[in-house]
């Protein structure tokens, strides 16, 4: 077995030792949360849970779930589990409606977070020789500072560009000999688009790694990114409510996202019945933070749909993996009785043409009051030049997409082709769904 840095050693811990650590940490975090968070004591009382009955991790299913609305309703510090003099930083969700979810961090919390991001980077193959350019936004969003601190912990040279100023990103790729970029996959698609416009040559860079997260992305999207740039693209997973990016990440095998189980305990539950599901079955991912001091959460429903992969990974890591996040349960659109997910649409578009990466889904009401769905698909410059202003060719291509969508998803989509640069670009998370039904 190859030598690993100390930061990676927990990834290869004997499973029985890992379970012992999880069990002890769980009891500690439960007792601390119960003692220090009045809201949580009330939650258990409402659900008729005797705290004395929680004696080990085997009892976790007796506990109620925590939802995103709970975190909003307790804004700003209703879930705080320590004194304010221990809090050194706040982060917050990027939600645009209502109050955000605010998460306080202690120094110990930040240390665990940086450690986990560093373990991700190690799994991707980065080391002290790498130059990591951070294209996530800095500030309340966890992406920028999360990758920054974790990259420094790994020993990388950090280029903190943040989002936007795309031509500067490209200039630094080349001039600073950047080897890794971290940003949302949709923003990197925008970088690829700008590179094409200005004639940027990816072969003039040292770029090897793409670290993408903060939004779901498909395997087809990975293949497109790698074909366009020659880099190797990796998935990093996290969420503001738990610890930002670094809750898990892929390894060199790219056969699932390893969860850092010594810090975050994963469960899979049926999203309808909320009953626990065994490893291997798809359901909603639920997390319990085992080390969080500032704002621990117990059995937090992420709304992410995936499964736990218990089989050993060829990389040798003993921490379990989750399958690629296929979709979020709250991203599901029900159109005339059919469940529709953006990931389904994306997979269809990329199967028709790998360049169809810019699209938006519009929801509206028909005159009869029924829901209607339209997908606007932006043509690449190459495809637009190929089809030109030949109406028959454009219609044939549009119909090909519409028929593929219907056969795959099961409903008719109004399918509209638009010229290059029509759909707004994103410097962060891409808005894929535009819901106009209540306008």
Coordinates of C-alpha atoms in Angstrom, one line a residue:
X1 CA 0.0 0.0 0.0
X2 CA 1.3 3.5 -0.8
X3 CA 2.3 5.9 1.9
X4 CA -0.4 8.4 2.9
X5 CA -0.1 11.6 4.9
X6 CA -1.4 11.6 8.4
X7 CA -4.4 13.6 7.2
X8 CA -5.5 10.6 5.2
X9 CA -4.9 8.0 7.9
X10 CA -8.5 8.1 9.2
X11 CA -9.8 7.1 5.8
X12 CA -8.1 3.7 6.1
X13 CA -9.1 3.0 9.7
X14 CA -10.3 -0.5 10.6
X15 CA -14.0 -0.5 10.4
X16 CA -14.6 -1.8 13.9
X17 CA -12.5 1.0 15.3
X18 CA -14.4 3.5 13.2
X19 CA -17.7 2.2 14.6
X20 CA -16.4 2.6 18.1
X21 CA -15.4 6.2 17.5
X22 CA -18.7 7.0 15.9
X23 CA -20.6 5.5 18.8
X24 CA -18.7 7.4 21.4
X25 CA -18.9 10.7 19.5
X26 CA -22.6 10.2 18.9
X27 CA -23.4 9.9 22.6
X28 CA -21.3 12.9 23.3
X29 CA -22.9 15.1 20.7
X30 CA -26.4 14.0 21.6
X31 CA -25.9 14.7 25.3
X32 CA -24.3 18.1 24.6
X33 CA -27.1 19.1 22.2
X34 CA -29.8 18.0 24.6
X35 CA -28.2 19.9 27.5
X36 CA -27.4 23.1 25.6
X37 CA -30.1 23.6 23.1
X38 CA -33.6 24.3 24.6
X39 CA -35.2 23.9 21.2
X40 CA -33.9 20.4 20.9
X41 CA -35.2 19.4 24.3
X42 CA -38.6 20.7 23.3
X43 CA -38.4 18.7 20.0
X44 CA -37.7 15.4 21.9
X45 CA -40.5 16.2 24.3
X46 CA -43.0 16.8 21.5
X47 CA -42.0 13.4 20.0
X48 CA -42.1 11.6 23.3
X49 CA -38.5 10.6 23.3
X50 CA -36.9 9.8 26.6
X51 CA -33.3 11.1 26.4
X52 CA -32.2 8.3 28.8
X53 CA -33.2 5.7 26.2
X54 CA -30.5 7.0 23.9
X55 CA -27.5 4.9 24.9
X56 CA -25.7 4.1 21.7
X57 CA -25.7 4.8 18.0
X58 CA -28.1 1.8 17.6
X59 CA -30.7 4.1 19.2
X60 CA -30.4 6.9 16.6
X61 CA -33.6 5.8 14.8
X62 CA -35.6 6.7 18.0
X63 CA -34.7 10.4 17.4
X64 CA -36.8 12.8 15.3
X65 CA -35.4 14.4 12.2
X66 CA -34.3 18.0 11.8
X67 CA -35.4 19.8 8.7
X68 CA -34.3 22.9 6.8
X69 CA -37.3 24.8 8.0
X70 CA -36.3 24.1 11.6
X71 CA -33.0 25.8 11.0
X72 CA -34.8 28.8 9.5
X73 CA -37.4 29.0 12.2
X74 CA -34.6 29.1 14.9
X75 CA -32.8 32.0 13.2
X76 CA -30.3 33.3 14.1
X77 CA -29.0 31.4 17.2
X78 CA -31.7 29.1 18.3
X79 CA -29.6 26.0 17.6
X80 CA -26.4 27.4 19.2
X81 CA -24.9 24.8 21.5
X82 CA -22.1 26.7 23.1
X83 CA -21.4 30.2 24.4
X84 CA -20.9 33.0 22.0
X85 CA -17.4 33.7 23.1
X86 CA -16.4 30.4 21.5
X87 CA -17.9 31.4 18.1
X88 CA -15.3 32.8 15.6
X89 CA -17.2 32.8 12.3
X90 CA -20.6 32.6 10.8
X91 CA -21.6 31.1 7.4
X92 CA -25.0 31.2 5.9
X93 CA -27.0 29.5 3.1
X94 CA -27.4 31.1 -0.3
X95 CA -31.2 31.0 -0.2
X96 CA -32.9 34.0 -1.8
X97 CA -36.3 33.8 -0.1
X98 CA -37.0 34.4 3.6
X99 CA -34.3 34.3 6.3
X100 CA -31.1 32.4 5.6
X101 CA -29.8 29.4 7.5
X102 CA -27.0 30.8 9.7
X103 CA -24.4 28.4 11.0
X104 CA -21.9 29.4 13.8
X105 CA -18.4 27.9 13.9
X106 CA -15.9 27.5 16.7
X107 CA -12.2 27.2 16.1
X108 CA -12.5 23.5 16.5
X109 CA -15.3 23.4 13.9
X110 CA -13.1 25.2 11.4
X111 CA -10.2 22.9 12.1
X112 CA -12.3 19.8 11.4
X113 CA -13.7 21.4 8.2
X114 CA -10.2 22.2 6.9
X115 CA -9.0 18.7 7.8
X116 CA -11.9 17.2 5.8
X117 CA -11.3 19.4 2.7
X118 CA -7.6 18.5 2.9
X119 CA -8.5 14.8 3.0
X120 CA -10.6 15.4 -0.2
X121 CA -7.7 17.0 -1.9
X122 CA -5.5 14.2 -0.9
X123 CA -8.0 11.7 -2.4
X124 CA -8.1 13.6 -5.6
X125 CA -4.3 13.5 -5.9
X126 CA -3.2 17.0 -4.9
X127 CA -0.1 17.6 -2.8
X128 CA 2.2 20.4 -1.7
X129 CA 3.4 20.9 -5.3
X130 CA -0.1 21.9 -6.5
X131 CA -1.4 25.4 -7.2
X132 CA -5.1 25.6 -6.3
X133 CA -7.2 28.4 -7.8
X134 CA -10.5 29.0 -5.9
X135 CA -13.4 30.1 -8.0
X136 CA -16.1 29.6 -5.4
X137 CA -17.5 32.8 -3.9
X138 CA -15.8 34.1 -0.7
X139 CA -18.0 35.3 2.1
X140 CA -21.1 33.8 3.8
X141 CA -21.1 31.0 1.1
X142 CA -19.0 28.1 2.4
X143 CA -17.3 27.3 -0.9
X144 CA -14.5 29.9 -1.1
X145 CA -13.2 29.9 2.4
X146 CA -13.8 26.1 2.7
X147 CA -11.5 25.3 -0.2
X148 CA -9.1 28.0 0.7
X149 CA -8.5 26.8 4.3
X150 CA -8.5 23.1 3.3
X151 CA -6.1 23.8 0.4
X152 CA -3.7 25.6 2.7
X153 CA -4.0 22.7 5.2
X154 CA -3.0 20.3 2.4
X155 CA 0.0 22.5 1.6
X156 CA -1.2 23.8 -1.8
X157 CA -0.4 27.3 -3.1
X158 CA -3.8 29.2 -3.1
X159 CA -4.9 31.6 -5.8
X160 CA -8.1 33.2 -4.2
X161 CA -9.7 34.6 -7.3
X162 CA -13.4 33.9 -6.2
X163 CA -16.2 34.0 -8.7
X164 CA -16.4 36.2 -11.7
X165 CA -13.8 38.0 -13.8
X166 CA -13.5 34.9 -16.0
X167 CA -10.7 36.2 -18.2
X168 CA -8.6 36.7 -15.1
X169 CA -9.2 33.1 -14.2
X170 CA -7.9 32.0 -17.6
X171 CA -4.9 34.4 -17.4
X172 CA -3.9 33.0 -14.0
X173 CA -4.4 29.4 -15.2
X174 CA -1.6 30.0 -17.7
X175 CA 0.6 32.6 -15.9
X176 CA 0.6 31.2 -12.4
X177 CA 0.9 27.6 -13.6
X178 CA -2.3 26.6 -11.8
X179 CA -2.8 22.9 -11.5
X180 CA -6.3 22.7 -9.9
X181 CA -9.5 24.8 -10.1
X182 CA -12.3 24.6 -7.6
X183 CA -15.7 26.1 -8.5
X184 CA -19.3 25.1 -9.3
X185 CA -19.5 22.9 -12.5
X186 CA -21.9 25.5 -14.1
X187 CA -19.3 28.3 -13.6
X188 CA -16.6 26.1 -15.1
X189 CA -18.9 25.6 -18.1
X190 CA -18.9 29.4 -18.4
X191 CA -15.1 29.5 -18.2
X192 CA -15.0 27.0 -21.0
X193 CA -17.3 29.2 -23.1
X194 CA -15.2 32.3 -22.5
X195 CA -12.1 30.4 -23.3
X196 CA -13.5 29.4 -26.6
X197 CA -14.5 33.0 -27.4
X198 CA -11.1 34.4 -26.8
X199 CA -9.2 31.5 -28.4
X200 CA -7.6 30.3 -25.1
X201 CA -5.5 27.2 -25.5
X202 CA -5.9 24.7 -22.6
X203 CA -2.7 23.0 -23.7
X204 CA -0.7 26.1 -22.6
X205 CA -1.7 25.5 -18.9
X206 CA -0.6 23.0 -16.3
X207 CA -4.2 22.4 -15.2
X208 CA -4.8 18.8 -14.1
X209 CA -7.7 18.8 -11.6
X210 CA -11.2 20.2 -11.5
X211 CA -12.9 20.2 -8.1
X212 CA -16.6 20.7 -8.6
X213 CA -19.5 20.8 -6.1
X214 CA -22.3 22.9 -4.6
X215 CA -24.8 21.7 -7.2
X216 CA -25.8 18.4 -8.8
X217 CA -24.0 17.5 -12.0
X218 CA -24.1 14.5 -14.2
X219 CA -21.6 12.0 -15.4
X220 CA -22.2 13.3 -18.9
X221 CA -21.3 16.7 -17.7
X222 CA -18.0 15.4 -16.3
X223 CA -17.2 13.8 -19.7
X224 CA -17.9 17.0 -21.5
X225 CA -15.7 19.1 -19.2
X226 CA -12.8 16.6 -19.5
X227 CA -13.1 16.4 -23.3
X228 CA -13.0 20.2 -23.6
X229 CA -10.1 20.9 -21.3
X230 CA -8.1 17.7 -20.7
X231 CA -8.4 17.9 -16.9
X232 CA -9.7 15.2 -14.5
X233 CA -12.9 16.3 -12.8
X234 CA -13.7 15.3 -9.2
X235 CA -16.9 15.7 -7.2
X236 CA -16.7 17.3 -3.7
X237 CA -19.8 17.1 -1.5
X238 CA -21.0 19.3 1.3
X239 CA -23.8 21.5 2.5
X240 CA -23.9 24.7 4.6
X241 CA -26.0 23.1 7.3
X242 CA -23.4 20.4 8.0
X243 CA -20.0 21.8 7.2
X244 CA -19.8 23.2 3.6
X245 CA -17.6 21.3 1.0
X246 CA -15.6 18.5 2.5
X247 CA -18.3 16.3 4.0
X248 CA -17.1 13.9 1.3
X249 CA -15.3 13.6 -1.9
X250 CA -14.4 11.2 -4.6
X251 CA -11.1 9.3 -4.7
X252 CA -9.0 8.4 -7.8
X253 CA -11.4 5.5 -8.6
X254 CA -14.3 8.0 -8.9
X255 CA -16.7 5.2 -8.0
X256 CA -18.7 7.2 -5.4
X257 CA -18.2 10.0 -2.9
X258 CA -16.4 8.9 0.3
X259 CA -18.1 10.3 3.4
X260 CA -15.8 11.2 6.3
X261 CA -17.7 9.0 8.7
X262 CA -15.5 9.8 11.7
X263 CA -17.1 13.3 11.6
X264 CA -20.4 12.9 9.8
X265 CA -22.6 9.9 10.3
X266 CA -24.7 9.1 7.2
X267 CA -28.1 7.4 7.0
X268 CA -30.4 6.7 4.1
X269 CA -34.2 6.8 4.8
X270 CA -37.3 6.4 2.6
X271 CA -38.2 10.0 1.8
X272 CA -42.0 9.2 2.1
X273 CA -42.1 6.9 5.2
X274 CA -38.8 8.2 6.8
X275 CA -37.9 4.6 7.7
X276 CA -34.2 3.7 7.5
X277 CA -33.1 1.8 4.4
X278 CA -30.2 -0.7 4.2
X279 CA -27.0 0.1 2.4
X280 CA -27.4 -0.2 -1.4
X281 CA -31.0 1.1 -1.5
X282 CA -31.7 4.6 -2.8
X283 CA -33.3 7.2 -0.5
X284 CA -32.8 10.5 1.2
X285 CA -29.4 11.2 2.8
X286 CA -29.5 12.1 6.5
X287 CA -26.6 13.4 8.5
X288 CA -25.6 13.6 12.1
X289 CA -22.6 15.8 12.9
X290 CA -20.4 13.9 15.3
X291 CA -17.9 16.7 16.2
X292 CA -19.8 20.0 15.6
X293 CA -19.6 22.3 18.7
X294 CA -21.1 25.5 17.5
X295 CA -24.3 24.1 15.9
X296 CA -24.5 20.3 15.9
X297 CA -27.4 18.8 14.0
X298 CA -28.8 15.3 14.6
X299 CA -30.6 13.4 11.8
X300 CA -30.6 16.3 9.4
X301 CA -32.6 15.6 6.2
X302 CA -30.5 16.8 3.3
X303 CA -33.2 16.2 0.6
X304 CA -30.4 14.7 -1.5
X305 CA -31.3 11.3 -3.1
X306 CA -28.5 8.7 -3.2
X307 CA -27.5 5.4 -1.7
X308 CA -24.7 4.2 0.6
X309 CA -22.2 1.9 -1.1
X310 CA -20.8 -0.5 1.5
X311 CA -18.6 -2.6 -0.7
X312 CA -14.8 -1.9 -0.3
X313 CA -13.4 0.7 -2.6
X314 CA -10.4 -0.3 -4.7
X315 CA -8.5 2.7 -3.3
X316 CA -8.4 0.9 0.1
X317 CA -10.4 3.5 2.0
X318 CA -12.7 1.9 4.6
X319 CA -15.0 4.9 5.0
X320 CA -18.2 4.2 3.1
X321 CA -19.2 5.9 -0.1
X322 CA -22.5 7.4 -1.4
X323 CA -23.5 7.2 -5.0
X324 CA -23.5 10.3 -7.1
X325 CA -26.3 12.7 -6.0
X326 CA -28.8 12.0 -8.8
X327 CA -31.3 14.7 -7.7
X328 CA -32.8 16.5 -4.7
X329 CA -36.3 15.5 -3.5
X330 CA -37.2 19.2 -3.3
X331 CA -36.0 19.8 -6.9
X332 CA -38.6 17.4 -8.2
X333 CA -41.2 18.8 -10.5
X334 CA -44.6 17.0 -10.8
X335 CA -46.0 17.8 -14.2
X336 CA -49.3 16.2 -15.0
X337 CA -48.6 13.4 -12.5
X338 CA -45.1 12.7 -13.8
X339 CA -42.0 13.2 -11.6
X340 CA -39.4 15.3 -13.5
X341 CA -35.9 16.1 -12.4
X342 CA -33.4 18.5 -14.0
X343 CA -30.8 15.8 -14.1
X344 CA -33.0 13.7 -16.4
X345 CA -33.3 16.7 -18.8
X346 CA -29.5 17.3 -18.7
X347 CA -28.7 13.6 -19.4
X348 CA -31.0 13.7 -22.5
X349 CA -29.5 16.9 -23.8
X350 CA -25.9 15.7 -23.5
X351 CA -26.8 12.3 -25.1
X352 CA -28.1 14.2 -28.1
X353 CA -25.1 16.5 -28.3
X354 CA -22.3 16.8 -25.7
X355 CA -22.3 20.6 -26.2
X356 CA -25.8 21.2 -25.0
X357 CA -24.8 22.3 -21.5
X358 CA -26.6 25.6 -21.3
X359 CA -30.4 25.1 -20.8
X360 CA -33.2 26.3 -18.5
X361 CA -36.5 24.7 -17.7
X362 CA -39.6 27.0 -17.5
X363 CA -42.7 26.1 -15.6
X364 CA -46.0 27.9 -16.4
X365 CA -49.8 27.4 -16.6
X366 CA -51.7 26.6 -19.7
X367 CA -55.0 28.5 -20.3
X368 CA -56.8 25.5 -19.0
X369 CA -54.9 25.8 -15.7
X370 CA -52.7 22.7 -16.2
X371 CA -49.0 22.8 -15.6
X372 CA -46.8 23.3 -18.7
X373 CA -43.1 22.7 -19.1
X374 CA -40.7 24.2 -21.6
X375 CA -36.9 23.6 -22.0
X376 CA -34.9 26.3 -23.7
X377 CA -31.7 24.8 -25.1
X378 CA -28.8 27.0 -26.2
X379 CA -27.0 25.9 -29.3
X380 CA -23.2 25.8 -29.3
X381 CA -21.4 28.0 -31.8
X382 CA -20.4 25.0 -33.8
X383 CA -23.9 23.6 -33.9
X384 CA -25.4 27.0 -34.8
X385 CA -22.9 27.4 -37.6
X386 CA -23.6 23.8 -38.8
X387 CA -27.4 24.4 -38.8
X388 CA -27.2 28.0 -39.9
X389 CA -30.5 29.6 -40.8
X390 CA -31.8 26.4 -42.4
X391 CA -35.2 26.2 -40.9
X392 CA -35.7 22.6 -41.8
X393 CA -32.5 21.5 -40.2
X394 CA -33.2 23.5 -37.0
X395 CA -36.7 22.0 -36.8
X396 CA -35.3 18.5 -37.3
X397 CA -32.8 19.0 -34.5
X398 CA -35.4 20.5 -32.2
X399 CA -37.7 17.6 -32.8
X400 CA -34.9 15.1 -32.1
X401 CA -34.5 16.6 -28.7
X402 CA -38.2 16.8 -28.0
X403 CA -38.8 13.2 -28.9
X404 CA -35.9 12.0 -26.8
X405 CA -37.2 14.0 -23.8
X406 CA -40.6 12.5 -24.2
X407 CA -39.4 8.9 -24.5
X408 CA -37.1 9.3 -21.5
X409 CA -39.1 11.4 -19.1
X410 CA -42.6 10.4 -20.2
X411 CA -44.2 13.8 -21.0
X412 CA -44.2 16.3 -23.8
X413 CA -41.8 19.2 -23.4
X414 CA -42.2 22.4 -25.3
X415 CA -38.6 22.5 -26.7
X416 CA -37.1 25.8 -27.9
X417 CA -33.7 26.3 -29.5
X418 CA -31.9 29.6 -28.8
X419 CA -28.8 31.1 -30.2
X420 CA -25.4 31.1 -28.4
X421 CA -25.1 33.5 -25.4
X422 CA -28.9 33.9 -24.9
X423 CA -29.2 32.0 -21.6
X424 CA -27.7 33.9 -18.6
X425 CA -24.4 32.6 -17.3
X426 CA -23.8 31.9 -13.7
X427 CA -20.8 32.8 -11.5
X428 CA -22.1 30.5 -8.8
X429 CA -25.0 28.0 -8.8
X430 CA -26.9 27.9 -12.1
X431 CA -30.6 28.6 -12.0
X432 CA -31.9 25.6 -14.0
X433 CA -35.6 26.0 -13.1
X434 CA -37.7 29.2 -13.7
X435 CA -41.1 28.7 -12.1
X436 CA -43.6 31.2 -13.5
X437 CA -46.8 29.3 -12.4
X438 CA -47.7 31.8 -9.7
X439 CA -47.1 35.0 -11.7

